mmCIF file of C-alpha atoms in Angstrom:
data_model
loop_
_atom_site.group_PDB
_atom_site.id
_atom_site.type_symbol
_atom_site.label_atom_id
_atom_site.label_comp_id
_atom_site.label_asym_id
_atom_site.label_seq_id
_atom_site.Cartn_x
_atom_site.Cartn_y
_atom_site.Cartn_z
ATOM 1 C CA MET A 1 -62.844 158.430 -54.182
ATOM 2 C CA ALA A 2 -61.073 155.114 -54.662
ATOM 3 C CA LYS A 3 -63.213 152.326 -56.056
ATOM 4 C CA LEU A 4 -63.924 149.565 -53.558
ATOM 5 C CA GLY A 5 -63.092 145.977 -54.454
ATOM 6 C CA LYS A 6 -65.813 143.346 -54.630
ATOM 7 C CA ARG A 7 -64.729 141.695 -51.359
ATOM 8 C CA THR A 8 -64.594 145.001 -49.452
ATOM 9 C CA ARG A 9 -67.946 146.138 -50.862
ATOM 10 C CA ALA A 10 -69.604 142.836 -49.987
ATOM 11 C CA ALA A 11 -68.191 142.939 -46.438
ATOM 12 C CA ARG A 12 -69.483 146.455 -45.864
ATOM 13 C CA GLU A 13 -72.905 145.559 -47.207
ATOM 14 C CA ALA A 14 -73.025 142.544 -44.879
ATOM 15 C CA VAL A 15 -72.648 144.719 -41.771
ATOM 16 C CA ALA A 16 -74.662 147.723 -42.935
ATOM 17 C CA GLY A 17 -77.353 148.673 -40.443
ATOM 18 C CA LYS A 18 -76.257 146.073 -37.908
ATOM 19 C CA GLU A 19 -75.367 147.709 -34.600
ATOM 20 C CA ASN A 20 -75.185 146.843 -30.900
ATOM 21 C CA LEU A 21 -75.129 143.131 -31.575
ATOM 22 C CA SER A 22 -74.694 140.441 -28.960
ATOM 23 C CA VAL A 23 -71.172 139.071 -28.623
ATOM 24 C CA ASP A 24 -72.176 135.851 -30.376
ATOM 25 C CA GLU A 25 -73.814 137.715 -33.275
ATOM 26 C CA ALA A 26 -70.873 140.096 -33.665
ATOM 27 C CA VAL A 27 -68.326 137.260 -33.630
ATOM 28 C CA ALA A 28 -70.289 135.298 -36.245
ATOM 29 C CA LEU A 29 -70.593 138.337 -38.530
ATOM 30 C CA VAL A 30 -66.947 139.421 -38.215
ATOM 31 C CA LYS A 31 -65.694 135.868 -38.689
ATOM 32 C CA ALA A 32 -67.869 135.412 -41.794
ATOM 33 C CA ASN A 33 -66.388 138.569 -43.340
ATOM 34 C CA ALA A 34 -62.755 137.624 -42.625
ATOM 35 C CA THR A 35 -62.170 136.283 -46.121
ATOM 36 C CA SER A 36 -58.545 137.238 -46.753
ATOM 37 C CA LYS A 37 -56.027 134.615 -47.804
ATOM 38 C CA PHE A 38 -54.286 134.835 -44.409
ATOM 39 C CA ASP A 39 -55.679 134.032 -40.961
ATOM 40 C CA GLU A 40 -56.958 137.441 -39.893
ATOM 41 C CA THR A 41 -56.746 138.616 -36.293
ATOM 42 C CA ILE A 42 -60.048 139.360 -34.568
ATOM 43 C CA GLU A 43 -59.625 142.718 -32.861
ATOM 44 C CA ILE A 44 -61.604 144.441 -30.146
ATOM 45 C CA ALA A 45 -61.693 148.158 -29.376
ATOM 46 C CA LEU A 46 -63.328 149.724 -26.338
ATOM 47 C CA ASN A 47 -64.059 153.433 -26.089
ATOM 48 C CA LEU A 48 -63.893 154.328 -22.385
ATOM 49 C CA GLY A 49 -65.100 157.385 -20.519
ATOM 50 C CA VAL A 50 -61.681 158.251 -19.089
ATOM 51 C CA ASP A 51 -59.142 161.008 -19.578
ATOM 52 C CA THR A 52 -55.729 159.346 -19.628
ATOM 53 C CA ARG A 53 -54.010 162.663 -18.935
ATOM 54 C CA HIS A 54 -55.017 162.130 -15.301
ATOM 55 C CA ALA A 55 -53.193 159.414 -13.365
ATOM 56 C CA ASP A 56 -56.325 158.369 -11.486
ATOM 57 C CA GLN A 57 -58.110 157.681 -14.786
ATOM 58 C CA MET A 58 -55.465 155.502 -16.414
ATOM 59 C CA VAL A 59 -56.696 152.045 -17.394
ATOM 60 C CA ARG A 60 -54.111 149.297 -17.495
ATOM 61 C CA GLY A 61 -54.108 145.575 -16.888
ATOM 62 C CA VAL A 62 -53.522 142.076 -18.122
ATOM 63 C CA VAL A 63 -55.792 139.154 -18.940
ATOM 64 C CA GLY A 64 -55.157 135.532 -19.779
ATOM 65 C CA LEU A 65 -57.493 134.757 -22.668
ATOM 66 C CA PRO A 66 -59.046 131.311 -22.075
ATOM 67 C CA ASN A 67 -58.370 130.209 -25.655
ATOM 68 C CA GLY A 68 -55.142 132.105 -26.327
ATOM 69 C CA THR A 69 -54.542 134.682 -29.054
ATOM 70 C CA GLY A 70 -53.385 132.432 -31.867
ATOM 71 C CA LYS A 71 -50.305 134.617 -32.166
ATOM 72 C CA ALA A 72 -46.762 133.411 -31.537
ATOM 73 C CA MET A 73 -45.546 135.793 -28.824
ATOM 74 C CA ARG A 74 -41.868 136.768 -28.921
ATOM 75 C CA VAL A 75 -40.593 137.379 -25.386
ATOM 76 C CA ALA A 76 -37.490 139.259 -24.268
ATOM 77 C CA VAL A 77 -36.207 138.983 -20.693
ATOM 78 C CA PHE A 78 -33.749 141.189 -18.839
ATOM 79 C CA ALA A 79 -32.025 138.907 -16.335
ATOM 80 C CA ARG A 80 -28.662 137.612 -15.187
ATOM 81 C CA GLY A 81 -27.291 134.318 -13.865
ATOM 82 C CA PRO A 82 -29.794 131.662 -12.739
ATOM 83 C CA LYS A 83 -32.756 133.859 -13.654
ATOM 84 C CA ALA A 84 -31.434 134.212 -17.204
ATOM 85 C CA ASP A 85 -31.157 130.426 -17.386
ATOM 86 C CA GLU A 86 -34.698 130.112 -16.010
ATOM 87 C CA ALA A 87 -35.969 132.456 -18.719
ATOM 88 C CA LYS A 88 -34.298 130.456 -21.481
ATOM 89 C CA GLU A 89 -35.661 127.179 -20.131
ATOM 90 C CA ALA A 90 -39.173 128.689 -19.994
ATOM 91 C CA GLY A 91 -38.973 129.529 -23.693
ATOM 92 C CA ALA A 92 -37.900 133.189 -23.791
ATOM 93 C CA ASP A 93 -36.755 134.219 -27.267
ATOM 94 C CA ILE A 94 -34.195 136.819 -26.177
ATOM 95 C CA VAL A 95 -32.378 137.009 -22.839
ATOM 96 C CA GLY A 96 -29.774 139.563 -21.828
ATOM 97 C CA ALA A 97 -28.742 142.548 -19.730
ATOM 98 C CA GLU A 98 -26.535 145.432 -20.915
ATOM 99 C CA ASP A 99 -26.122 143.710 -24.279
ATOM 100 C CA LEU A 100 -29.882 143.594 -24.771
ATOM 101 C CA MET A 101 -30.178 147.240 -23.736
ATOM 102 C CA GLU A 102 -27.615 148.224 -26.373
ATOM 103 C CA THR A 103 -29.432 146.196 -29.032
ATOM 104 C CA ILE A 104 -32.687 147.982 -28.264
ATOM 105 C CA GLN A 105 -30.980 151.391 -28.177
ATOM 106 C CA GLY A 106 -29.632 150.568 -31.632
ATOM 107 C CA GLY A 107 -33.191 150.320 -32.909
ATOM 108 C CA THR A 108 -33.646 146.550 -32.964
ATOM 109 C CA ILE A 109 -36.830 145.463 -31.183
ATOM 110 C CA GLU A 110 -37.644 141.892 -32.133
ATOM 111 C CA PHE A 111 -40.116 141.022 -29.382
ATOM 112 C CA ASP A 112 -43.752 141.533 -28.373
ATOM 113 C CA ARG A 113 -43.383 141.345 -24.576
ATOM 114 C CA CYS A 114 -40.563 142.496 -22.298
ATOM 115 C CA ILE A 115 -40.002 141.012 -18.845
ATOM 116 C CA ALA A 116 -37.389 141.991 -16.263
ATOM 117 C CA THR A 117 -36.221 140.945 -12.815
ATOM 118 C CA PRO A 118 -36.344 143.855 -10.309
ATOM 119 C CA ASP A 119 -32.537 144.200 -10.191
ATOM 120 C CA MET A 120 -32.513 144.873 -13.938
ATOM 121 C CA MET A 121 -34.770 147.933 -13.771
ATOM 122 C CA PRO A 122 -31.930 150.491 -13.519
ATOM 123 C CA ILE A 123 -30.810 149.224 -16.936
ATOM 124 C CA VAL A 124 -34.310 148.881 -18.375
ATOM 125 C CA GLY A 125 -35.197 152.350 -17.094
ATOM 126 C CA ARG A 126 -32.828 153.868 -19.643
ATOM 127 C CA LEU A 127 -35.085 152.489 -22.371
ATOM 128 C CA GLY A 128 -38.255 154.233 -21.213
ATOM 129 C CA LYS A 129 -38.469 156.557 -24.241
ATOM 130 C CA VAL A 130 -38.080 153.586 -26.594
ATOM 131 C CA LEU A 131 -40.196 150.919 -24.908
ATOM 132 C CA GLY A 132 -42.811 153.170 -23.278
ATOM 133 C CA PRO A 133 -44.548 154.409 -26.448
ATOM 134 C CA ARG A 134 -44.718 150.804 -27.702
ATOM 135 C CA ASN A 135 -46.336 149.596 -24.454
ATOM 136 C CA LEU A 136 -43.353 147.279 -23.934
ATOM 137 C CA MET A 137 -41.937 148.746 -20.724
ATOM 138 C CA PRO A 138 -41.847 146.126 -17.939
ATOM 139 C CA ASN A 139 -44.259 147.018 -15.151
ATOM 140 C CA PRO A 140 -44.896 145.265 -11.820
ATOM 141 C CA LYS A 141 -48.624 146.107 -12.095
ATOM 142 C CA VAL A 142 -48.993 143.703 -15.023
ATOM 143 C CA GLY A 143 -46.524 141.112 -13.784
ATOM 144 C CA THR A 144 -43.635 141.873 -16.123
ATOM 145 C CA VAL A 145 -41.263 143.004 -13.362
ATOM 146 C CA THR A 146 -40.915 139.858 -11.320
ATOM 147 C CA MET A 147 -38.584 137.276 -9.844
ATOM 148 C CA ASP A 148 -40.898 134.528 -11.086
ATOM 149 C CA VAL A 149 -39.499 134.705 -14.598
ATOM 150 C CA LYS A 150 -40.694 131.229 -15.528
ATOM 151 C CA ALA A 151 -44.356 132.014 -14.800
ATOM 152 C CA ALA A 152 -44.170 135.386 -16.590
ATOM 153 C CA VAL A 153 -42.677 133.877 -19.747
ATOM 154 C CA GLU A 154 -45.146 130.986 -19.777
ATOM 155 C CA ALA A 155 -48.078 133.377 -19.294
ATOM 156 C CA ALA A 156 -46.925 135.553 -22.198
ATOM 157 C CA LYS A 157 -46.461 132.512 -24.427
ATOM 158 C CA GLY A 158 -49.814 131.072 -23.337
ATOM 159 C CA GLY A 159 -52.072 133.861 -24.551
ATOM 160 C CA GLU A 160 -51.869 136.557 -21.893
ATOM 161 C CA VAL A 161 -52.791 139.988 -23.234
ATOM 162 C CA GLN A 162 -51.775 143.334 -21.778
ATOM 163 C CA PHE A 163 -53.950 146.387 -22.301
ATOM 164 C CA LYS A 164 -53.544 150.096 -21.720
ATOM 165 C CA ALA A 165 -55.833 153.016 -22.509
ATOM 166 C CA GLU A 166 -54.408 155.223 -25.217
ATOM 167 C CA LYS A 167 -55.058 158.896 -25.887
ATOM 168 C CA GLY A 168 -58.791 159.340 -26.245
ATOM 169 C CA GLY A 169 -59.531 156.535 -23.789
ATOM 170 C CA VAL A 170 -59.382 153.712 -26.343
ATOM 171 C CA VAL A 171 -58.274 150.209 -25.393
ATOM 172 C CA HIS A 172 -57.689 147.694 -28.171
ATOM 173 C CA ALA A 173 -56.258 144.195 -28.519
ATOM 174 C CA GLY A 174 -56.298 141.045 -30.594
ATOM 175 C CA VAL A 175 -58.576 138.398 -29.082
ATOM 176 C CA GLY A 176 -57.996 135.489 -31.436
ATOM 177 C CA LYS A 177 -57.860 134.462 -35.071
ATOM 178 C CA ALA A 178 -60.576 134.102 -37.691
ATOM 179 C CA SER A 179 -59.836 130.354 -37.744
ATOM 180 C CA PHE A 180 -60.978 130.007 -34.112
ATOM 181 C CA ASP A 181 -64.383 128.495 -33.375
ATOM 182 C CA GLU A 182 -67.066 131.122 -32.794
ATOM 183 C CA ALA A 183 -67.631 129.929 -29.230
ATOM 184 C CA LYS A 184 -63.935 130.291 -28.379
ATOM 185 C CA LEU A 185 -63.768 133.772 -29.862
ATOM 186 C CA ALA A 186 -66.873 134.815 -27.922
ATOM 187 C CA GLU A 187 -65.355 133.451 -24.714
ATOM 188 C CA ASN A 188 -62.167 135.442 -25.343
ATOM 189 C CA VAL A 189 -64.143 138.621 -26.048
ATOM 190 C CA ARG A 190 -66.114 138.321 -22.812
ATOM 191 C CA ALA A 191 -62.928 137.611 -20.825
ATOM 192 C CA PHE A 192 -61.261 140.718 -22.244
ATOM 193 C CA VAL A 193 -64.279 142.968 -21.611
ATOM 194 C CA SER A 194 -64.523 141.626 -18.053
ATOM 195 C CA ALA A 195 -60.839 142.394 -17.395
ATOM 196 C CA VAL A 196 -61.211 145.966 -18.661
ATOM 197 C CA ALA A 197 -64.335 146.389 -16.531
ATOM 198 C CA LYS A 198 -62.438 145.239 -13.425
ATOM 199 C CA ALA A 199 -59.641 147.702 -14.237
ATOM 200 C CA LYS A 200 -62.006 150.682 -13.900
ATOM 201 C CA PRO A 201 -59.935 153.448 -12.270
ATOM 202 C CA SER A 202 -61.015 155.358 -9.186
ATOM 203 C CA GLY A 203 -61.143 158.651 -11.065
ATOM 204 C CA ALA A 204 -63.520 157.488 -13.806
ATOM 205 C CA LYS A 205 -66.723 159.525 -13.849
ATOM 206 C CA GLY A 206 -69.986 158.933 -15.686
ATOM 207 C CA THR A 207 -70.316 156.083 -18.177
ATOM 208 C CA TYR A 208 -67.183 153.931 -18.120
ATOM 209 C CA MET A 209 -67.706 151.690 -21.157
ATOM 210 C CA LYS A 210 -69.134 153.836 -23.936
ATOM 211 C CA LYS A 211 -68.668 151.654 -26.990
ATOM 212 C CA ILE A 212 -67.318 148.240 -27.973
ATOM 213 C CA ALA A 213 -66.435 147.341 -31.553
ATOM 214 C CA LEU A 214 -65.248 144.090 -33.089
ATOM 215 C CA SER A 215 -63.470 143.697 -36.428
ATOM 216 C CA SER A 216 -61.027 141.524 -38.324
ATOM 217 C CA THR A 217 -57.686 142.744 -39.709
ATOM 218 C CA MET A 218 -59.089 143.508 -43.164
ATOM 219 C CA GLY A 219 -62.814 143.601 -42.437
ATOM 220 C CA PRO A 220 -65.302 146.267 -41.344
ATOM 221 C CA GLY A 221 -66.156 146.728 -37.687
ATOM 222 C CA VAL A 222 -69.429 146.086 -35.897
ATOM 223 C CA THR A 223 -70.579 147.483 -32.583
ATOM 224 C CA VAL A 224 -71.358 145.205 -29.661
ATOM 225 C CA ASP A 225 -74.018 145.745 -27.008
ATOM 226 C CA VAL A 226 -72.026 146.942 -23.990
ATOM 227 C CA ALA A 227 -74.424 145.617 -21.353
ATOM 228 C CA GLU A 228 -74.589 142.167 -22.955
ATOM 229 C CA ALA A 229 -70.816 141.928 -23.418
ATOM 230 C CA SER A 230 -70.065 142.982 -19.858
ATOM 231 C CA GLY A 231 -72.764 140.790 -18.318
ATOM 232 C CA GLU A 232 -74.631 143.736 -16.790
#
């Protein structure tokens, strides 16, 4: 077994035996153990009682975190004419149509969010096998297929987070940076949990939220009391 470094060992010892903490306690503990030289991302993972193989149990949504993510979001927009100009003015990093499709098909994906006007979907649809697995496919359900390009770009740049249940029913996302104040991180965590709770699908049976864990990029995770986090 590989020998653990002093920092890793100390972090693990700090969280040992601490489970089902309140959001405030979990945030304080995770933040205190984020001691890397870079500004670590605070990440949340929710284990849900859903089977994503069934369409009526898929969990998907979007939430605007009240204090942003702390991450510079790179946004690509599929649009033409005035809508392309609108996207550029709103701060989109990449704007195009067939040219952008060809760039992506060539293996270059230099963006974190993809937005498209409805008329562009026949082109974007050809990229399903590339963008789909990366959760980058524009979707009207989360506001990324829209004529209001300006609002979509500004929302993405302003800290909006998309989420989607993966295989095994796990939803995860970054909810801020270790440099954020504890109160702001806690507010972001509660906002994210609330959004996932509201996205409960009609086919979900039994316990919906089974487990919530919080961690930093390089630090150990701690479990959060589900009832407290969700305000039940």
